[in-house]
mmCIF file of C-alpha atoms in Angstrom:
data_model
loop_
_atom_site.group_PDB
_atom_site.id
_atom_site.type_symbol
_atom_site.label_atom_id
_atom_site.label_comp_id
_atom_site.label_asym_id
_atom_site.label_seq_id
_atom_site.Cartn_x
_atom_site.Cartn_y
_atom_site.Cartn_z
ATOM 1 C CA MET C 10 -7.849 19.803 17.874
ATOM 2 C CA SER C 11 -7.513 21.714 14.616
ATOM 3 C CA ASN C 12 -9.865 20.973 11.748
ATOM 4 C CA GLN C 13 -7.201 22.025 9.248
ATOM 5 C CA ALA C 14 -5.656 19.191 7.238
ATOM 6 C CA THR C 15 -1.913 18.545 7.417
ATOM 7 C CA ILE C 16 -1.946 16.447 4.227
ATOM 8 C CA VAL C 17 -4.063 17.369 1.190
ATOM 9 C CA VAL C 18 -4.456 14.862 -1.631
ATOM 10 C CA LEU C 19 -5.444 16.326 -4.989
ATOM 11 C CA GLY C 20 -6.539 13.478 -7.217
ATOM 12 C CA SER C 21 -8.920 10.754 -8.246
ATOM 13 C CA SER C 22 -11.673 8.782 -6.572
ATOM 14 C CA ASN C 23 -12.963 5.614 -8.241
ATOM 15 C CA VAL C 24 -15.133 2.664 -7.466
ATOM 16 C CA ASP C 25 -13.194 -0.523 -8.184
ATOM 17 C CA LEU C 26 -14.974 -3.459 -9.838
ATOM 18 C CA ILE C 27 -12.601 -6.379 -9.233
ATOM 19 C CA THR C 28 -12.710 -9.791 -10.906
ATOM 20 C CA TYR C 29 -10.506 -12.576 -9.539
ATOM 21 C CA CYS C 30 -9.402 -15.373 -11.876
ATOM 22 C CA HIS C 31 -6.798 -18.163 -11.996
ATOM 23 C CA GLU C 32 -5.134 -16.744 -15.124
ATOM 24 C CA PHE C 33 -5.792 -13.670 -17.264
ATOM 25 C CA PRO C 34 -7.860 -14.451 -20.391
ATOM 26 C CA LYS C 35 -6.004 -14.497 -23.688
ATOM 27 C CA ASN C 36 -7.163 -12.345 -26.600
ATOM 28 C CA GLY C 37 -10.616 -13.515 -27.667
ATOM 29 C CA GLU C 38 -10.878 -15.986 -24.800
ATOM 30 C CA THR C 39 -13.758 -16.211 -22.307
ATOM 31 C CA ILE C 40 -12.964 -17.695 -18.902
ATOM 32 C CA MET C 41 -14.793 -18.399 -15.658
ATOM 33 C CA ALA C 42 -13.768 -16.085 -12.830
ATOM 34 C CA THR C 43 -13.424 -17.283 -9.267
ATOM 35 C CA SER C 44 -14.987 -14.280 -7.491
ATOM 36 C CA PHE C 45 -15.980 -10.620 -7.776
ATOM 37 C CA SER C 46 -15.871 -7.678 -5.390
ATOM 38 C CA GLN C 47 -16.685 -3.982 -5.409
ATOM 39 C CA SER C 48 -14.618 -1.550 -3.375
ATOM 40 C CA PHE C 49 -13.404 2.035 -3.258
ATOM 41 C CA GLY C 50 -10.272 3.060 -5.144
ATOM 42 C CA GLY C 51 -8.634 5.677 -7.309
ATOM 43 C CA LYS C 52 -4.985 6.480 -6.717
ATOM 44 C CA GLY C 53 -5.690 9.750 -4.940
ATOM 45 C CA ALA C 54 -8.391 8.244 -2.749
ATOM 46 C CA ASN C 55 -6.224 5.240 -1.901
ATOM 47 C CA GLN C 56 -3.325 7.412 -0.812
ATOM 48 C CA ALA C 57 -5.597 9.652 1.255
ATOM 49 C CA VAL C 58 -7.278 6.711 2.981
ATOM 50 C CA GLN C 59 -3.997 4.951 3.791
ATOM 51 C CA ALA C 60 -2.562 8.112 5.349
ATOM 52 C CA ALA C 61 -5.786 8.738 7.271
ATOM 53 C CA LYS C 62 -5.919 5.162 8.588
ATOM 54 C CA LEU C 63 -2.498 5.688 10.135
ATOM 55 C CA SER C 64 -3.596 8.901 11.860
ATOM 56 C CA GLU C 65 -5.696 9.107 14.990
ATOM 57 C CA SER C 66 -6.906 12.608 14.084
ATOM 58 C CA PRO C 67 -10.087 13.264 12.040
ATOM 59 C CA ASN C 68 -9.407 15.497 9.004
ATOM 60 C CA TYR C 69 -5.629 15.114 9.334
ATOM 61 C CA VAL C 70 -5.961 14.253 5.636
ATOM 62 C CA ALA C 71 -8.273 16.080 3.191
ATOM 63 C CA MET C 72 -9.350 14.879 -0.245
ATOM 64 C CA LEU C 73 -9.485 17.448 -3.050
ATOM 65 C CA GLY C 74 -11.359 16.046 -6.020
ATOM 66 C CA MET C 75 -14.631 15.505 -7.837
ATOM 67 C CA VAL C 76 -17.250 12.751 -7.933
ATOM 68 C CA GLY C 77 -20.544 12.384 -9.736
ATOM 69 C CA THR C 78 -24.010 12.952 -8.320
ATOM 70 C CA ASP C 79 -24.728 9.221 -8.712
ATOM 71 C CA THR C 80 -24.875 6.494 -6.081
ATOM 72 C CA TYR C 81 -21.164 5.800 -6.451
ATOM 73 C CA GLY C 82 -20.410 9.442 -5.664
ATOM 74 C CA ARG C 83 -22.504 9.409 -2.495
ATOM 75 C CA GLU C 84 -20.969 6.130 -1.391
ATOM 76 C CA THR C 85 -17.463 7.458 -2.059
ATOM 77 C CA ARG C 86 -18.119 10.526 0.079
ATOM 78 C CA ASP C 87 -19.482 8.360 2.902
ATOM 79 C CA ASN C 88 -16.449 6.087 2.669
ATOM 80 C CA PHE C 89 -14.071 9.021 3.044
ATOM 81 C CA THR C 90 -15.986 10.242 6.079
ATOM 82 C CA SER C 91 -15.877 6.795 7.698
ATOM 83 C CA CYS C 92 -12.098 6.742 7.153
ATOM 84 C CA ASN C 93 -11.645 10.223 8.730
ATOM 85 C CA VAL C 94 -10.726 11.859 5.405
ATOM 86 C CA GLY C 95 -11.981 15.436 5.104
ATOM 87 C CA VAL C 96 -14.459 15.965 2.237
ATOM 88 C CA LYS C 97 -15.098 19.710 2.393
ATOM 89 C CA GLU C 98 -13.308 20.115 -0.946
ATOM 90 C CA LEU C 99 -14.781 17.029 -2.645
ATOM 91 C CA LYS C 100 -16.892 18.610 -5.378
ATOM 92 C CA GLU C 101 -19.670 17.193 -7.576
ATOM 93 C CA GLY C 102 -19.441 17.127 -11.373
ATOM 94 C CA LYS C 103 -21.828 16.398 -14.232
ATOM 95 C CA GLU C 104 -20.192 13.144 -15.324
ATOM 96 C CA SER C 105 -20.594 9.812 -13.570
ATOM 97 C CA SER C 106 -18.172 8.982 -10.786
ATOM 98 C CA GLY C 107 -14.880 7.377 -11.776
ATOM 99 C CA LEU C 108 -14.746 3.611 -12.222
ATOM 100 C CA ALA C 109 -11.950 1.073 -12.534
ATOM 101 C CA THR C 110 -12.375 -2.444 -13.863
ATOM 102 C CA ILE C 111 -9.683 -4.699 -12.446
ATOM 103 C CA GLN C 112 -8.611 -8.285 -13.082
ATOM 104 C CA VAL C 113 -6.472 -10.100 -10.504
ATOM 105 C CA ASP C 114 -4.892 -13.494 -11.196
ATOM 106 C CA SER C 115 -3.923 -16.265 -8.768
ATOM 107 C CA HIS C 116 -0.406 -14.820 -8.439
ATOM 108 C CA GLY C 117 -1.751 -11.482 -7.179
ATOM 109 C CA GLU C 118 -0.871 -9.615 -10.369
ATOM 110 C CA ASN C 119 -3.398 -7.177 -11.790
ATOM 111 C CA ARG C 120 -4.652 -5.497 -14.967
ATOM 112 C CA ILE C 121 -6.605 -2.253 -14.633
ATOM 113 C CA CYS C 122 -8.776 -0.156 -16.967
ATOM 114 C CA ILE C 123 -9.902 3.263 -15.692
ATOM 115 C CA ILE C 124 -12.994 5.264 -16.697
ATOM 116 C CA PRO C 125 -12.181 8.716 -15.256
ATOM 117 C CA GLY C 126 -15.662 10.276 -15.405
ATOM 118 C CA ALA C 127 -16.029 13.199 -12.996
ATOM 119 C CA ASN C 128 -12.345 13.039 -12.022
ATOM 120 C CA TYR C 129 -11.394 14.764 -15.263
ATOM 121 C CA GLU C 130 -13.986 17.504 -14.780
ATOM 122 C CA LEU C 131 -11.931 18.977 -11.941
ATOM 123 C CA GLN C 132 -10.325 22.113 -13.386
ATOM 124 C CA PRO C 133 -7.707 24.650 -12.233
ATOM 125 C CA THR C 134 -10.468 27.110 -11.296
ATOM 126 C CA ASP C 135 -11.876 24.501 -8.888
ATOM 127 C CA VAL C 136 -8.482 24.052 -7.270
ATOM 128 C CA SER C 137 -7.988 27.799 -6.973
ATOM 129 C CA SER C 138 -11.183 27.911 -4.905
ATOM 130 C CA MET C 139 -9.529 25.457 -2.478
ATOM 131 C CA THR C 140 -6.573 27.744 -1.700
ATOM 132 C CA SER C 141 -7.604 28.262 1.926
ATOM 133 C CA THR C 142 -7.533 24.524 2.613
ATOM 134 C CA ILE C 143 -4.273 24.057 0.703
ATOM 135 C CA SER C 144 -2.467 26.958 2.342
ATOM 136 C CA SER C 145 -3.075 25.558 5.844
ATOM 137 C CA ALA C 146 -1.540 22.163 5.037
ATOM 138 C CA SER C 147 2.065 20.967 5.065
ATOM 139 C CA TYR C 148 2.034 18.365 2.266
ATOM 140 C CA MET C 149 0.254 18.059 -1.078
ATOM 141 C CA VAL C 150 0.079 14.715 -2.874
ATOM 142 C CA CYS C 151 -0.894 14.369 -6.567
ATOM 143 C CA GLN C 152 -1.022 11.678 -9.274
ATOM 144 C CA PHE C 153 -1.869 11.487 -12.998
ATOM 145 C CA GLU C 154 -5.526 10.385 -12.826
ATOM 146 C CA ILE C 155 -6.944 13.910 -13.176
ATOM 147 C CA ASP C 156 -6.348 16.645 -15.766
ATOM 148 C CA PRO C 157 -2.569 17.379 -15.737
ATOM 149 C CA LEU C 158 -3.272 21.126 -15.900
ATOM 150 C CA THR C 159 -5.276 20.799 -12.689
ATOM 151 C CA THR C 160 -2.425 18.951 -11.014
ATOM 152 C CA ALA C 161 0.036 21.622 -12.161
ATOM 153 C CA CYS C 162 -2.216 24.349 -10.746
ATOM 154 C CA GLY C 163 -2.421 22.536 -7.422
ATOM 155 C CA PHE C 164 1.355 22.269 -7.146
ATOM 156 C CA GLU C 165 1.809 25.924 -8.082
ATOM 157 C CA ILE C 166 -0.555 26.986 -5.306
ATOM 158 C CA ALA C 167 1.053 24.550 -2.872
ATOM 159 C CA LYS C 168 4.588 25.786 -3.541
ATOM 160 C CA SER C 169 3.482 29.419 -3.220
ATOM 161 C CA HIS C 170 2.317 28.595 0.320
ATOM 162 C CA GLY C 171 5.388 26.601 1.319
ATOM 163 C CA LEU C 172 3.980 23.076 1.126
ATOM 164 C CA THR C 173 6.098 20.028 0.355
ATOM 165 C CA THR C 174 4.847 18.520 -2.915
ATOM 166 C CA VAL C 175 4.790 14.781 -3.641
ATOM 167 C CA LEU C 176 4.014 13.525 -7.149
ATOM 168 C CA ASN C 177 3.169 9.930 -7.990
ATOM 169 C CA PRO C 178 3.469 9.854 -11.822
ATOM 170 C CA ALA C 179 0.864 7.132 -12.333
ATOM 171 C CA PRO C 180 -0.602 6.062 -14.624
ATOM 172 C CA ALA C 181 2.678 6.679 -16.413
ATOM 173 C CA ALA C 182 2.801 9.484 -18.969
ATOM 174 C CA PRO C 183 5.606 10.667 -21.285
ATOM 175 C CA LEU C 184 7.284 13.971 -20.501
ATOM 176 C CA SER C 185 5.908 15.556 -23.667
ATOM 177 C CA THR C 186 2.360 15.340 -22.246
ATOM 178 C CA LEU C 187 3.123 17.090 -18.939
ATOM 179 C CA PRO C 188 2.431 20.787 -18.330
ATOM 180 C CA PRO C 189 5.502 23.038 -18.102
ATOM 181 C CA GLY C 190 6.561 23.585 -14.525
ATOM 182 C CA LEU C 191 4.891 20.524 -13.011
ATOM 183 C CA LEU C 192 8.078 18.574 -12.328
ATOM 184 C CA SER C 193 9.994 21.717 -11.361
ATOM 185 C CA ASN C 194 7.382 22.278 -8.635
ATOM 186 C CA THR C 195 7.826 18.701 -7.386
ATOM 187 C CA ASP C 196 9.844 18.082 -4.222
ATOM 188 C CA TYR C 197 9.471 14.288 -4.114
ATOM 189 C CA LEU C 198 8.846 12.310 -7.294
ATOM 190 C CA VAL C 199 7.671 8.782 -6.409
ATOM 191 C CA PRO C 200 7.458 6.476 -9.457
ATOM 192 C CA ASN C 201 7.744 2.724 -9.763
ATOM 193 C CA GLN C 202 10.357 1.281 -12.111
ATOM 194 C CA PRO C 203 8.249 1.242 -15.322
ATOM 195 C CA GLU C 204 7.031 4.792 -14.640
ATOM 196 C CA LEU C 205 10.586 5.990 -14.071
ATOM 197 C CA SER C 206 11.652 4.371 -17.337
ATOM 198 C CA LEU C 207 8.899 6.082 -19.317
ATOM 199 C CA LEU C 208 9.653 9.495 -17.802
ATOM 200 C CA SER C 209 13.417 9.265 -18.274
ATOM 201 C CA GLY C 210 13.596 7.220 -21.476
ATOM 202 C CA LEU C 211 16.193 5.011 -19.771
ATOM 203 C CA PRO C 212 16.199 1.378 -18.562
ATOM 204 C CA THR C 213 15.322 0.803 -14.891
ATOM 205 C CA SER C 214 15.675 -2.936 -14.336
ATOM 206 C CA THR C 215 18.481 -2.659 -11.771
ATOM 207 C CA VAL C 216 19.327 -0.339 -8.893
ATOM 208 C CA PRO C 217 22.210 1.343 -10.803
ATOM 209 C CA GLU C 218 19.904 1.898 -13.779
ATOM 210 C CA CYS C 219 17.259 3.423 -11.488
ATOM 211 C CA VAL C 220 19.884 5.736 -10.015
ATOM 212 C CA GLU C 221 20.989 6.920 -13.464
ATOM 213 C CA ALA C 222 17.404 7.434 -14.658
ATOM 214 C CA SER C 223 16.472 9.306 -11.474
ATOM 215 C CA ARG C 224 19.461 11.632 -11.718
ATOM 216 C CA SER C 225 18.639 12.459 -15.312
ATOM 217 C CA LEU C 226 15.287 13.811 -14.100
ATOM 218 C CA ILE C 227 16.824 15.544 -11.089
ATOM 219 C CA SER C 228 19.319 17.421 -13.235
ATOM 220 C CA THR C 229 16.777 18.365 -15.890
ATOM 221 C CA PHE C 230 13.888 19.485 -13.681
ATOM 222 C CA SER C 231 15.556 20.506 -10.403
ATOM 223 C CA ILE C 232 13.630 17.844 -8.504
ATOM 224 C CA THR C 233 15.110 17.450 -5.029
ATOM 225 C CA THR C 234 14.479 13.744 -4.540
ATOM 226 C CA VAL C 235 13.268 10.705 -6.482
ATOM 227 C CA ILE C 236 11.929 7.732 -4.501
ATOM 228 C CA VAL C 237 11.520 4.595 -6.622
ATOM 229 C CA THR C 238 9.176 1.850 -5.438
ATOM 230 C CA MET C 239 10.563 -1.572 -6.358
ATOM 231 C CA GLY C 240 7.936 -4.030 -5.128
ATOM 232 C CA SER C 241 9.402 -6.826 -3.018
ATOM 233 C CA SER C 242 12.851 -5.207 -3.383
ATOM 234 C CA GLY C 243 11.764 -2.257 -1.254
ATOM 235 C CA SER C 244 12.327 1.386 -2.188
ATOM 236 C CA LEU C 245 15.211 3.491 -3.438
ATOM 237 C CA LEU C 246 15.915 7.155 -2.654
ATOM 238 C CA VAL C 247 18.036 9.119 -5.106
ATOM 239 C CA THR C 248 19.297 12.694 -4.861
ATOM 240 C CA SER C 249 21.947 14.449 -6.930
ATOM 241 C CA THR C 250 24.648 13.345 -4.489
ATOM 242 C CA SER C 251 23.389 10.307 -2.566
ATOM 243 C CA THR C 252 21.386 7.105 -2.729
ATOM 244 C CA LEU C 253 19.602 5.008 -0.120
ATOM 245 C CA HIS C 254 18.133 1.549 -0.745
ATOM 246 C CA VAL C 255 15.671 0.467 1.962
ATOM 247 C CA PRO C 256 14.771 -3.248 1.719
ATOM 248 C CA CYS C 257 11.230 -4.511 2.082
ATOM 249 C CA PRO C 258 10.415 -6.680 5.111
ATOM 250 C CA SER C 259 9.054 -10.175 4.624
ATOM 251 C CA LEU C 260 5.731 -10.019 2.790
ATOM 252 C CA PRO C 261 2.585 -11.776 3.997
ATOM 253 C CA SER C 262 2.235 -15.335 2.762
ATOM 254 C CA PRO C 263 0.473 -15.989 0.519
ATOM 255 C CA LEU C 264 0.604 -12.799 -1.532
ATOM 256 C CA LEU C 265 -3.064 -12.237 -2.409
ATOM 257 C CA ASP C 266 -3.352 -8.976 -4.317
ATOM 258 C CA THR C 267 -0.967 -6.185 -5.332
ATOM 259 C CA VAL C 268 -3.790 -3.738 -6.200
ATOM 260 C CA GLY C 269 -3.135 -0.446 -4.389
ATOM 261 C CA ALA C 270 0.219 -1.477 -2.893
ATOM 262 C CA GLY C 271 2.055 1.485 -4.415
ATOM 263 C CA ASP C 272 -0.645 3.842 -3.145
ATOM 264 C CA SER C 273 -0.335 2.285 0.306
ATOM 265 C CA PHE C 274 3.411 2.984 0.276
ATOM 266 C CA LEU C 275 2.963 6.591 -0.790
ATOM 267 C CA GLY C 276 0.174 7.387 1.653
ATOM 268 C CA ALA C 277 2.193 5.867 4.485
ATOM 269 C CA LEU C 278 5.415 7.619 3.435
ATOM 270 C CA VAL C 279 3.823 11.068 3.463
ATOM 271 C CA TYR C 280 2.063 10.363 6.755
ATOM 272 C CA TYR C 281 5.284 9.404 8.524
ATOM 273 C CA LEU C 282 7.203 12.324 7.033
ATOM 274 C CA SER C 283 4.424 14.663 8.210
ATOM 275 C CA ARG C 284 4.860 13.315 11.740
ATOM 276 C CA GLY C 285 8.572 14.099 11.757
ATOM 277 C CA VAL C 286 9.980 10.663 11.008
ATOM 278 C CA GLY C 287 13.284 10.842 9.106
ATOM 279 C CA MET C 288 13.347 9.764 5.483
ATOM 280 C CA GLU C 289 15.028 6.388 6.005
ATOM 281 C CA GLY C 290 12.654 5.525 8.839
ATOM 282 C CA ALA C 291 9.627 6.720 6.862
ATOM 283 C CA MET C 292 10.625 4.631 3.846
ATOM 284 C CA GLY C 293 11.138 1.560 6.009
ATOM 285 C CA LYS C 294 7.767 1.939 7.694
ATOM 286 C CA ALA C 295 6.063 2.624 4.353
ATOM 287 C CA ASN C 296 7.650 -0.534 2.922
ATOM 288 C CA GLY C 297 6.156 -2.470 5.822
ATOM 289 C CA ILE C 298 2.699 -0.906 5.452
ATOM 290 C CA ALA C 299 2.673 -1.726 1.725
ATOM 291 C CA GLY C 300 3.768 -5.253 2.598
ATOM 292 C CA TYR C 301 0.734 -5.668 4.828
ATOM 293 C CA SER C 302 -1.531 -4.437 2.031
ATOM 294 C CA VAL C 303 -0.627 -7.221 -0.417
ATOM 295 C CA GLY C 304 -1.827 -9.807 2.103
ATOM 296 C CA GLY C 305 -5.439 -8.714 1.615
ATOM 297 C CA LYS C 306 -7.743 -8.317 -1.356
ATOM 298 C CA GLY C 307 -8.531 -4.962 -2.936
ATOM 299 C CA ALA C 308 -6.935 -1.587 -2.334
ATOM 300 C CA GLN C 309 -8.446 0.323 0.587
ATOM 301 C CA THR C 310 -10.029 -2.858 1.955
ATOM 302 C CA SER C 311 -6.538 -4.292 2.454
ATOM 303 C CA TYR C 312 -5.135 -1.246 4.253
ATOM 304 C CA LYS C 313 -4.487 -1.626 7.958
ATOM 305 C CA SER C 314 -5.702 0.973 10.426
ATOM 306 C CA ARG C 315 -3.529 2.275 13.241
ATOM 307 C CA ASP C 316 -4.982 -0.109 15.836
ATOM 308 C CA GLU C 317 -4.451 -3.155 13.606
ATOM 309 C CA LEU C 318 -0.706 -2.573 13.300
ATOM 310 C CA PRO C 319 2.240 -3.431 15.551
ATOM 311 C CA GLU C 320 3.406 -0.703 17.916
ATOM 312 C CA GLU C 321 6.350 0.258 15.693
ATOM 313 C CA PHE C 322 3.933 1.661 13.078
ATOM 314 C CA ARG C 323 1.820 3.715 15.524
ATOM 315 C CA ILE C 324 3.191 7.251 15.421
#
């Protein structure tokens, strides 16, 4: 079995500090929380772990990123290894490892504050040193939790070696802050509705509005495909000439926690595409995987492994 990764994820690794409460505190208010947990997160790490949990092959997914030399960094590396994510290109920086403080209310909604730390130390020169690993892969996945110039460099290298590039524009950022060429080097842009609205400057409350906003980006940046995640409404694929709305299956009851659900969808989507599943089938399976994730607490801790899933998801 090859040790070369099929999917490389260039992005962030955080430790999530999660507080659960009945309702979010108002400005100036102090409340009593119901519980606390610490787990592994970061959008890049979440997407890598979800894809790896669906694969039966060690190192099918590789993480390209940076952590600190602190305890959190060592624990993050060990967590990747236990989840079969390759860490050969996980570098160490001078800053502390990334952290995220998260509040989750009784309805499963969340508020998140990110301290990037070592994630933002990762520079284009670091990514250039990873070219051998990148060139052997088939898919590269990126987000907005590391330096945008580093992300742009990763996509440029990926496209020069024929990889399919997948960009999750989260946390959302206006177009004026993005490096030239980043979106033009993107094959699949995968935002949620608020992220799509910020990028396009258009409303995205309904499916027709999402289609119009997506096509404005497609025509401007030559993106092939936009895939909009719509929570319990499923996901929407938009190209210049076609649309496809794939509903979400019934969600677990009760809905416990939406933290990491979008990352679960994206990691699953890329995994299924990499295994040759057609787009409609991959979106449907990714909807289902994300649906499972909201039935558990935390991000990676709520992700199902291959053996925990029904046969239809084992590919």
